[in-house]
PDB file of C-alpha atoms in Angstrom:
ATOM      1  CA  GLU G   1       0.000   0.000   0.000  1.00 71.00           C
ATOM      2  CA  ALA G   2       1.345   3.432  -0.935  1.00 82.00           C
ATOM      3  CA  GLU G   3       2.299   5.647   1.951  1.00 92.00           C
ATOM      4  CA  VAL G   4       3.915   8.957   2.749  1.00 96.00           C
ATOM      5  CA  ALA G   5       7.517   8.373   3.772  1.00 97.00           C
ATOM      6  CA  GLN G   6       9.290  10.610   6.249  1.00 97.00           C
ATOM      7  CA  SER G   7      12.811  10.542   7.605  1.00 97.00           C
ATOM      8  CA  PRO G   8      14.285  10.545  10.082  1.00 97.00           C
ATOM      9  CA  ARG G   9      11.680   9.223  12.514  1.00 95.00           C
ATOM     10  CA  TYR G  10      13.478  10.782  15.453  1.00 96.00           C
ATOM     11  CA  LYS G  11      15.962  13.627  15.664  1.00 97.00           C
ATOM     12  CA  ILE G  12      17.727  15.157  18.627  1.00 98.00           C
ATOM     13  CA  THR G  13      19.601  18.365  17.996  1.00 97.00           C
ATOM     14  CA  GLU G  14      21.165  21.095  20.052  1.00 97.00           C
ATOM     15  CA  LYS G  15      19.667  24.550  19.962  1.00 96.00           C
ATOM     16  CA  SER G  16      21.202  26.863  17.389  1.00 97.00           C
ATOM     17  CA  GLN G  17      22.034  23.905  15.147  1.00 97.00           C
ATOM     18  CA  ALA G  18      20.480  23.292  11.755  1.00 98.00           C
ATOM     19  CA  VAL G  19      18.118  20.358  11.192  1.00 98.00           C
ATOM     20  CA  ALA G  20      16.318  19.033   8.136  1.00 98.00           C
ATOM     21  CA  PHE G  21      13.431  16.661   7.561  1.00 97.00           C
ATOM     22  CA  TRP G  22      12.556  14.833   4.391  1.00 98.00           C
ATOM     23  CA  CYS G  23       9.202  13.762   2.989  1.00 98.00           C
ATOM     24  CA  ASP G  24       8.365  11.591  -0.005  1.00 97.00           C
ATOM     25  CA  PRO G  25       4.639  11.816  -0.796  1.00 96.00           C
ATOM     26  CA  ILE G  26       2.520   9.151  -2.407  1.00 94.00           C
ATOM     27  CA  SER G  27       3.330   8.912  -6.086  1.00 93.00           C
ATOM     28  CA  GLY G  28       1.182  11.238  -8.165  1.00 90.00           C
ATOM     29  CA  HIS G  29       0.062  13.398  -5.270  1.00 91.00           C
ATOM     30  CA  ALA G  30       0.369  17.002  -6.364  1.00 89.00           C
ATOM     31  CA  THR G  31      -0.385  18.591  -3.007  1.00 90.00           C
ATOM     32  CA  LEU G  32       1.997  18.293  -0.098  1.00 93.00           C
ATOM     33  CA  TYR G  33       1.665  19.685   3.408  1.00 94.00           C
ATOM     34  CA  TRP G  34       3.984  20.120   6.352  1.00 97.00           C
ATOM     35  CA  TYR G  35       2.295  20.266   9.748  1.00 96.00           C
ATOM     36  CA  ARG G  36       3.795  20.809  13.185  1.00 97.00           C
ATOM     37  CA  GLN G  37       2.235  19.043  16.153  1.00 94.00           C
ATOM     38  CA  ILE G  38       3.309  20.172  19.605  1.00 94.00           C
ATOM     39  CA  LEU G  39       2.768  17.573  22.310  1.00 89.00           C
ATOM     40  CA  GLY G  40      -0.830  17.640  23.473  1.00 86.00           C
ATOM     41  CA  GLN G  41      -2.000  19.786  20.569  1.00 90.00           C
ATOM     42  CA  GLY G  42      -3.518  19.237  17.164  1.00 92.00           C
ATOM     43  CA  PRO G  43      -1.412  19.592  14.017  1.00 94.00           C
ATOM     44  CA  GLU G  44      -0.918  23.112  12.682  1.00 94.00           C
ATOM     45  CA  LEU G  45      -0.176  23.821   9.046  1.00 93.00           C
ATOM     46  CA  LEU G  46       3.258  25.209   8.315  1.00 96.00           C
ATOM     47  CA  VAL G  47       3.375  25.130   4.530  1.00 95.00           C
ATOM     48  CA  GLN G  48       1.424  23.771   1.594  1.00 92.00           C
ATOM     49  CA  PHE G  49       2.744  22.992  -1.878  1.00 92.00           C
ATOM     50  CA  GLN G  50       0.908  22.466  -5.119  1.00 89.00           C
ATOM     51  CA  ASP G  51       3.469  20.685  -7.289  1.00 92.00           C
ATOM     52  CA  GLU G  52       6.643  22.733  -6.765  1.00 93.00           C
ATOM     53  CA  SER G  53       4.884  25.969  -5.839  1.00 92.00           C
ATOM     54  CA  VAL G  54       4.148  27.211  -2.353  1.00 92.00           C
ATOM     55  CA  VAL G  55       0.409  27.769  -1.949  1.00 88.00           C
ATOM     56  CA  ASP G  56       0.361  28.813   1.687  1.00 89.00           C
ATOM     57  CA  ASP G  57       3.262  29.500   4.007  1.00 93.00           C
ATOM     58  CA  SER G  58       1.583  32.120   6.138  1.00 90.00           C
ATOM     59  CA  GLN G  59       2.211  30.148   9.339  1.00 91.00           C
ATOM     60  CA  LEU G  60       5.814  29.279   8.556  1.00 95.00           C
ATOM     61  CA  PRO G  61       8.312  31.172  10.756  1.00 94.00           C
ATOM     62  CA  LYS G  62      10.365  32.309   7.828  1.00 93.00           C
ATOM     63  CA  ASP G  63      13.200  33.729   9.867  1.00 95.00           C
ATOM     64  CA  ARG G  64      14.283  30.195  10.722  1.00 97.00           C
ATOM     65  CA  PHE G  65      12.170  27.747   8.732  1.00 97.00           C
ATOM     66  CA  SER G  66      12.392  27.002   5.043  1.00 97.00           C
ATOM     67  CA  ALA G  67      10.705  24.431   2.849  1.00 97.00           C
ATOM     68  CA  GLU G  68      11.278  23.361  -0.697  1.00 96.00           C
ATOM     69  CA  ARG G  69       9.868  20.926  -3.210  1.00 96.00           C
ATOM     70  CA  LEU G  70      12.152  21.535  -6.134  1.00 86.00           C
ATOM     71  CA  LYS G  71      10.894  18.925  -8.586  1.00 89.00           C
ATOM     72  CA  GLY G  72       7.365  18.779  -7.286  1.00 87.00           C
ATOM     73  CA  VAL G  73       7.890  15.384  -5.735  1.00 93.00           C
ATOM     74  CA  ASP G  74       9.748  15.037  -2.447  1.00 96.00           C
ATOM     75  CA  SER G  75      10.164  17.882  -0.023  1.00 98.00           C
ATOM     76  CA  THR G  76      12.568  19.108   2.638  1.00 98.00           C
ATOM     77  CA  LEU G  77      11.757  21.195   5.693  1.00 98.00           C
ATOM     78  CA  LYS G  78      14.697  22.941   7.338  1.00 98.00           C
ATOM     79  CA  ILE G  79      15.109  24.747  10.625  1.00 98.00           C
ATOM     80  CA  GLN G  80      18.113  26.960  11.190  1.00 97.00           C
ATOM     81  CA  PRO G  81      18.832  27.723  13.942  1.00 97.00           C
ATOM     82  CA  ALA G  82      16.735  25.360  15.998  1.00 97.00           C
ATOM     83  CA  GLU G  83      15.201  26.656  19.231  1.00 97.00           C
ATOM     84  CA  LEU G  84      13.924  24.774  22.255  1.00 97.00           C
ATOM     85  CA  GLY G  85      10.356  25.652  21.308  1.00 96.00           C
ATOM     86  CA  ASP G  86      10.719  23.820  18.001  1.00 97.00           C
ATOM     87  CA  SER G  87      10.530  20.477  19.782  1.00 97.00           C
ATOM     88  CA  ALA G  88       7.496  18.806  18.213  1.00 97.00           C
ATOM     89  CA  MET G  89       6.313  16.177  15.769  1.00 95.00           C
ATOM     90  CA  TYR G  90       6.626  17.310  12.157  1.00 97.00           C
ATOM     91  CA  LEU G  91       4.062  15.624   9.950  1.00 96.00           C
ATOM     92  CA  CYS G  92       4.022  15.490   6.192  1.00 96.00           C
ATOM     93  CA  ALA G  93       0.819  14.797   4.282  1.00 94.00           C
ATOM     94  CA  SER G  94      -0.078  14.520   0.632  1.00 92.00           C
ATOM     95  CA  ARG G  95      -3.249  14.681  -1.399  1.00 88.00           C
ATOM     96  CA  LEU G  96      -4.019  13.679  -4.963  1.00 84.00           C
ATOM     97  CA  GLN G  97      -5.797  16.912  -5.827  1.00 69.00           C
ATOM     98  CA  GLY G  98      -5.420  20.323  -4.274  1.00 51.00           C
ATOM     99  CA  THR G  99      -8.531  22.203  -5.213  1.00 56.00           C
ATOM    100  CA  HIS G 100     -11.196  20.333  -3.296  1.00 60.00           C
ATOM    101  CA  PRO G 101     -11.058  18.625   0.059  1.00 56.00           C
ATOM    102  CA  ASN G 102     -13.060  15.677  -1.236  1.00 64.00           C
ATOM    103  CA  THR G 103      -9.846  13.759  -1.582  1.00 72.00           C
ATOM    104  CA  GLU G 104      -8.213  12.310   1.434  1.00 79.00           C
ATOM    105  CA  ALA G 105      -4.968  13.689   2.790  1.00 86.00           C
ATOM    106  CA  PHE G 106      -2.624  10.872   3.776  1.00 90.00           C
ATOM    107  CA  PHE G 107      -0.202  11.471   6.617  1.00 93.00           C
ATOM    108  CA  GLY G 108       3.264  10.113   7.176  1.00 95.00           C
ATOM    109  CA  GLN G 109       4.404   8.796  10.541  1.00 93.00           C
ATOM    110  CA  GLY G 110       6.179  12.038  11.302  1.00 94.00           C
ATOM    111  CA  THR G 111       9.574  13.134  12.551  1.00 96.00           C
ATOM    112  CA  ARG G 112       9.831  13.638  16.299  1.00 95.00           C
ATOM    113  CA  LEU G 113      12.254  16.526  16.915  1.00 97.00           C
ATOM    114  CA  THR G 114      13.772  17.191  20.303  1.00 97.00           C
ATOM    115  CA  VAL G 115      15.874  20.314  20.728  1.00 98.00           C
ATOM    116  CA  VAL G 116      18.196  20.274  23.734  1.00 97.00           C
TER     117      VAL G 116
ATOM    118  CA  ALA I   1     -11.606  32.832  11.623  1.00 74.00           C
ATOM    119  CA  GLN I   2     -12.139  29.141  11.254  1.00 81.00           C
ATOM    120  CA  SER I   3     -11.638  27.060  14.361  1.00 89.00           C
ATOM    121  CA  VAL I   4     -12.361  23.648  15.808  1.00 94.00           C
ATOM    122  CA  THR I   5     -13.090  22.986  19.460  1.00 96.00           C
ATOM    123  CA  GLN I   6     -12.910  19.616  21.135  1.00 97.00           C
ATOM    124  CA  PRO I   7     -14.220  20.275  24.662  1.00 97.00           C
ATOM    125  CA  ASP I   8     -13.010  17.016  26.193  1.00 96.00           C
ATOM    126  CA  ILE I   9      -9.268  16.665  26.642  1.00 96.00           C
ATOM    127  CA  HIS I  10      -9.420  13.136  28.031  1.00 97.00           C
ATOM    128  CA  ILE I  11     -12.197  10.539  28.163  1.00 97.00           C
ATOM    129  CA  THR I  12     -12.164   7.094  29.742  1.00 97.00           C
ATOM    130  CA  VAL I  13     -14.693   4.520  28.593  1.00 97.00           C
ATOM    131  CA  SER I  14     -15.192   0.929  29.655  1.00 97.00           C
ATOM    132  CA  GLU I  15     -14.624  -1.691  27.005  1.00 97.00           C
ATOM    133  CA  GLY I  16     -17.933  -2.515  25.362  1.00 97.00           C
ATOM    134  CA  ALA I  17     -19.523   0.779  26.345  1.00 97.00           C
ATOM    135  CA  SER I  18     -20.623   3.405  23.866  1.00 97.00           C
ATOM    136  CA  LEU I  19     -18.528   6.423  22.995  1.00 97.00           C
ATOM    137  CA  GLU I  20     -19.227   9.975  21.915  1.00 98.00           C
ATOM    138  CA  LEU I  21     -16.501  12.512  21.259  1.00 98.00           C
ATOM    139  CA  ARG I  22     -17.587  16.090  20.826  1.00 98.00           C
ATOM    140  CA  CYS I  23     -16.500  18.524  18.154  1.00 97.00           C
ATOM    141  CA  ASN I  24     -17.684  22.058  17.476  1.00 96.00           C
ATOM    142  CA  TYR I  25     -16.521  24.166  14.582  1.00 93.00           C
ATOM    143  CA  SER I  26     -16.599  27.767  13.539  1.00 89.00           C
ATOM    144  CA  TYR I  27     -16.749  28.389   9.822  1.00 79.00           C
ATOM    145  CA  GLY I  28     -18.747  30.785   7.707  1.00 72.00           C
ATOM    146  CA  ALA I  29     -19.626  28.505   4.834  1.00 75.00           C
ATOM    147  CA  THR I  30     -20.573  24.868   4.543  1.00 73.00           C
ATOM    148  CA  PRO I  31     -17.770  23.046   6.282  1.00 81.00           C
ATOM    149  CA  TYR I  32     -15.929  19.982   5.177  1.00 86.00           C
ATOM    150  CA  LEU I  33     -15.442  17.957   8.352  1.00 90.00           C
ATOM    151  CA  PHE I  34     -13.130  15.143   9.258  1.00 92.00           C
ATOM    152  CA  TRP I  35     -12.227  12.870  12.125  1.00 96.00           C
ATOM    153  CA  TYR I  36      -8.716  11.474  12.371  1.00 96.00           C
ATOM    154  CA  VAL I  37      -7.207   9.010  14.838  1.00 96.00           C
ATOM    155  CA  GLN I  38      -3.599   8.972  15.971  1.00 94.00           C
ATOM    156  CA  SER I  39      -1.947   6.142  17.856  1.00 90.00           C
ATOM    157  CA  PRO I  40       1.110   7.007  19.976  1.00 83.00           C
ATOM    158  CA  GLY I  41       4.084   7.994  17.846  1.00 76.00           C
ATOM    159  CA  GLN I  42       2.167   7.509  14.632  1.00 80.00           C
ATOM    160  CA  GLY I  43       0.727   9.658  11.917  1.00 84.00           C
ATOM    161  CA  LEU I  44      -2.950  10.404  11.479  1.00 91.00           C
ATOM    162  CA  GLN I  45      -5.468   8.032   9.955  1.00 93.00           C
ATOM    163  CA  LEU I  46      -8.751   9.239   8.501  1.00 92.00           C
ATOM    164  CA  LEU I  47     -11.804   7.739  10.211  1.00 96.00           C
ATOM    165  CA  LEU I  48     -14.523   9.519   8.252  1.00 94.00           C
ATOM    166  CA  LYS I  49     -15.433  12.710   6.461  1.00 91.00           C
ATOM    167  CA  TYR I  50     -18.478  14.835   5.702  1.00 90.00           C
ATOM    168  CA  PHE I  51     -18.937  17.036   2.660  1.00 83.00           C
ATOM    169  CA  SER I  52     -22.633  17.106   1.896  1.00 80.00           C
ATOM    170  CA  GLY I  53     -25.745  14.974   1.792  1.00 83.00           C
ATOM    171  CA  ASP I  54     -26.666  12.585   4.559  1.00 86.00           C
ATOM    172  CA  THR I  55     -25.694  14.155   7.851  1.00 90.00           C
ATOM    173  CA  LEU I  56     -24.896  10.778   9.404  1.00 96.00           C
ATOM    174  CA  VAL I  57     -21.677   9.433   7.966  1.00 95.00           C
ATOM    175  CA  GLN I  58     -20.143   6.033   8.471  1.00 96.00           C
ATOM    176  CA  GLY I  59     -16.433   5.488   8.762  1.00 96.00           C
ATOM    177  CA  ILE I  60     -13.907   2.785   9.346  1.00 95.00           C
ATOM    178  CA  LYS I  61     -13.567   0.681  12.485  1.00 94.00           C
ATOM    179  CA  GLY I  62     -17.275   1.010  13.295  1.00 96.00           C
ATOM    180  CA  PHE I  63     -17.238   4.778  13.849  1.00 97.00           C
ATOM    181  CA  GLU I  64     -19.919   7.184  12.738  1.00 98.00           C
ATOM    182  CA  ALA I  65     -20.423  10.924  13.043  1.00 98.00           C
ATOM    183  CA  GLU I  66     -23.386  13.225  12.747  1.00 96.00           C
ATOM    184  CA  PHE I  67     -23.262  16.718  11.304  1.00 94.00           C
ATOM    185  CA  LYS I  68     -25.633  19.152  12.991  1.00 94.00           C
ATOM    186  CA  ARG I  69     -25.537  22.541  11.327  1.00 91.00           C
ATOM    187  CA  SER I  70     -27.764  24.188  13.935  1.00 91.00           C
ATOM    188  CA  GLN I  71     -25.317  23.222  16.664  1.00 93.00           C
ATOM    189  CA  SER I  72     -22.139  23.604  14.596  1.00 93.00           C
ATOM    190  CA  SER I  73     -21.207  20.154  15.740  1.00 95.00           C
ATOM    191  CA  PHE I  74     -19.774  16.980  14.270  1.00 96.00           C
ATOM    192  CA  ASN I  75     -19.676  14.450  17.087  1.00 98.00           C
ATOM    193  CA  LEU I  76     -18.020  11.075  16.690  1.00 98.00           C
ATOM    194  CA  ARG I  77     -19.732   7.958  18.014  1.00 98.00           C
ATOM    195  CA  LYS I  78     -19.134   4.258  18.382  1.00 98.00           C
ATOM    196  CA  PRO I  79     -21.686   1.877  19.901  1.00 97.00           C
ATOM    197  CA  SER I  80     -19.173  -0.491  21.501  1.00 97.00           C
ATOM    198  CA  VAL I  81     -15.600   0.473  22.240  1.00 97.00           C
ATOM    199  CA  HIS I  82     -12.725  -1.978  21.947  1.00 96.00           C
ATOM    200  CA  TRP I  83      -9.443  -1.724  23.845  1.00 95.00           C
ATOM    201  CA  SER I  84      -7.673  -1.100  20.534  1.00 94.00           C
ATOM    202  CA  ASP I  85      -9.633   2.148  20.126  1.00 96.00           C
ATOM    203  CA  ALA I  86      -7.476   3.806  22.787  1.00 96.00           C
ATOM    204  CA  ALA I  87      -5.779   6.660  20.931  1.00 96.00           C
ATOM    205  CA  GLU I  88      -6.006  10.366  20.303  1.00 96.00           C
ATOM    206  CA  TYR I  89      -8.831  11.638  18.151  1.00 98.00           C
ATOM    207  CA  PHE I  90      -8.774  14.838  16.159  1.00 97.00           C
ATOM    208  CA  CYS I  91     -11.630  16.687  14.558  1.00 96.00           C
ATOM    209  CA  ALA I  92     -10.726  18.902  11.613  1.00 93.00           C
ATOM    210  CA  VAL I  93     -12.362  21.304   9.209  1.00 89.00           C
ATOM    211  CA  GLY I  94     -11.223  21.693   5.625  1.00 83.00           C
ATOM    212  CA  ILE I  95     -11.417  25.119   4.082  1.00 72.00           C
ATOM    213  CA  ASN I  96     -12.638  25.199   0.516  1.00 58.00           C
ATOM    214  CA  GLN I  97     -10.202  27.229  -1.455  1.00 57.00           C
ATOM    215  CA  ALA I  98      -7.439  26.465  -3.871  1.00 45.00           C
ATOM    216  CA  GLY I  99      -4.928  24.452  -1.967  1.00 42.00           C
ATOM    217  CA  THR I 100      -7.195  23.418   0.840  1.00 66.00           C
ATOM    218  CA  ALA I 101      -5.746  22.563   4.203  1.00 80.00           C
ATOM    219  CA  LEU I 102      -7.078  21.235   7.470  1.00 87.00           C
ATOM    220  CA  ILE I 103      -7.597  23.092  10.722  1.00 89.00           C
ATOM    221  CA  PHE I 104      -7.456  20.684  13.624  1.00 94.00           C
ATOM    222  CA  GLY I 105      -8.873  20.721  17.095  1.00 96.00           C
ATOM    223  CA  LYS I 106      -6.582  20.043  20.035  1.00 95.00           C
ATOM    224  CA  GLY I 107      -7.668  16.447  20.244  1.00 97.00           C
ATOM    225  CA  THR I 108      -9.334  14.124  22.719  1.00 97.00           C
ATOM    226  CA  THR I 109      -7.397  11.286  24.293  1.00 97.00           C
ATOM    227  CA  LEU I 110      -9.457   8.145  24.678  1.00 97.00           C
ATOM    228  CA  SER I 111      -8.570   5.588  27.319  1.00 97.00           C
ATOM    229  CA  VAL I 112     -10.376   2.258  27.451  1.00 97.00           C
ATOM    230  CA  SER I 113     -10.701   0.453  30.757  1.00 95.00           C
ATOM    231  CA  SER I 114     -11.339  -3.261  31.100  1.00 89.00           C
TER     232      SER I 114
END
């Protein structure tokens, strides 16, 4: 069964260091999302791509976070420098179509980031 | 602004008992509503969704939810809970615009006692 792949599953980094997460969506899925889930909270959207273009990054802290999806397939989310408050689960999701929510968004297992 | 409220942070239900998880939303237009389940350390799995039509929707694992526009609610129900249902449950609303995304509630943790 096709699934959204994320790596690494777990990452521990020191504050002020750079960290990157990778996501490979389900083949053919044009829309890709990065969500951040703080412990005890629901996921919050960071950035949304349609193919290689950013559709919404209004909630992305652009002073330290960046995201790219250069070829419209896999995607990388980077944090530089990491802060203690960035400790969270980072979830990637993909959807076949991006213009109507009547298609399911599939989530990866996430990357658990701990900043020490 | 759109928002989703899940009033119950934690619920404990006896195995075999019925379950209802509450969800209220705030959205100006007709909402697209979802329930997701998340097991510890895992991603989210879609249980069911509502877009239009019949206000009672059936999902996987024996779950159902009822959309009530007058109450701005989309409560999740299951007639008989199994121990494997212990997890965190998230209600979400999808906003209908190009590049739709989900707005999630803060979740309800379900514990099942034997």
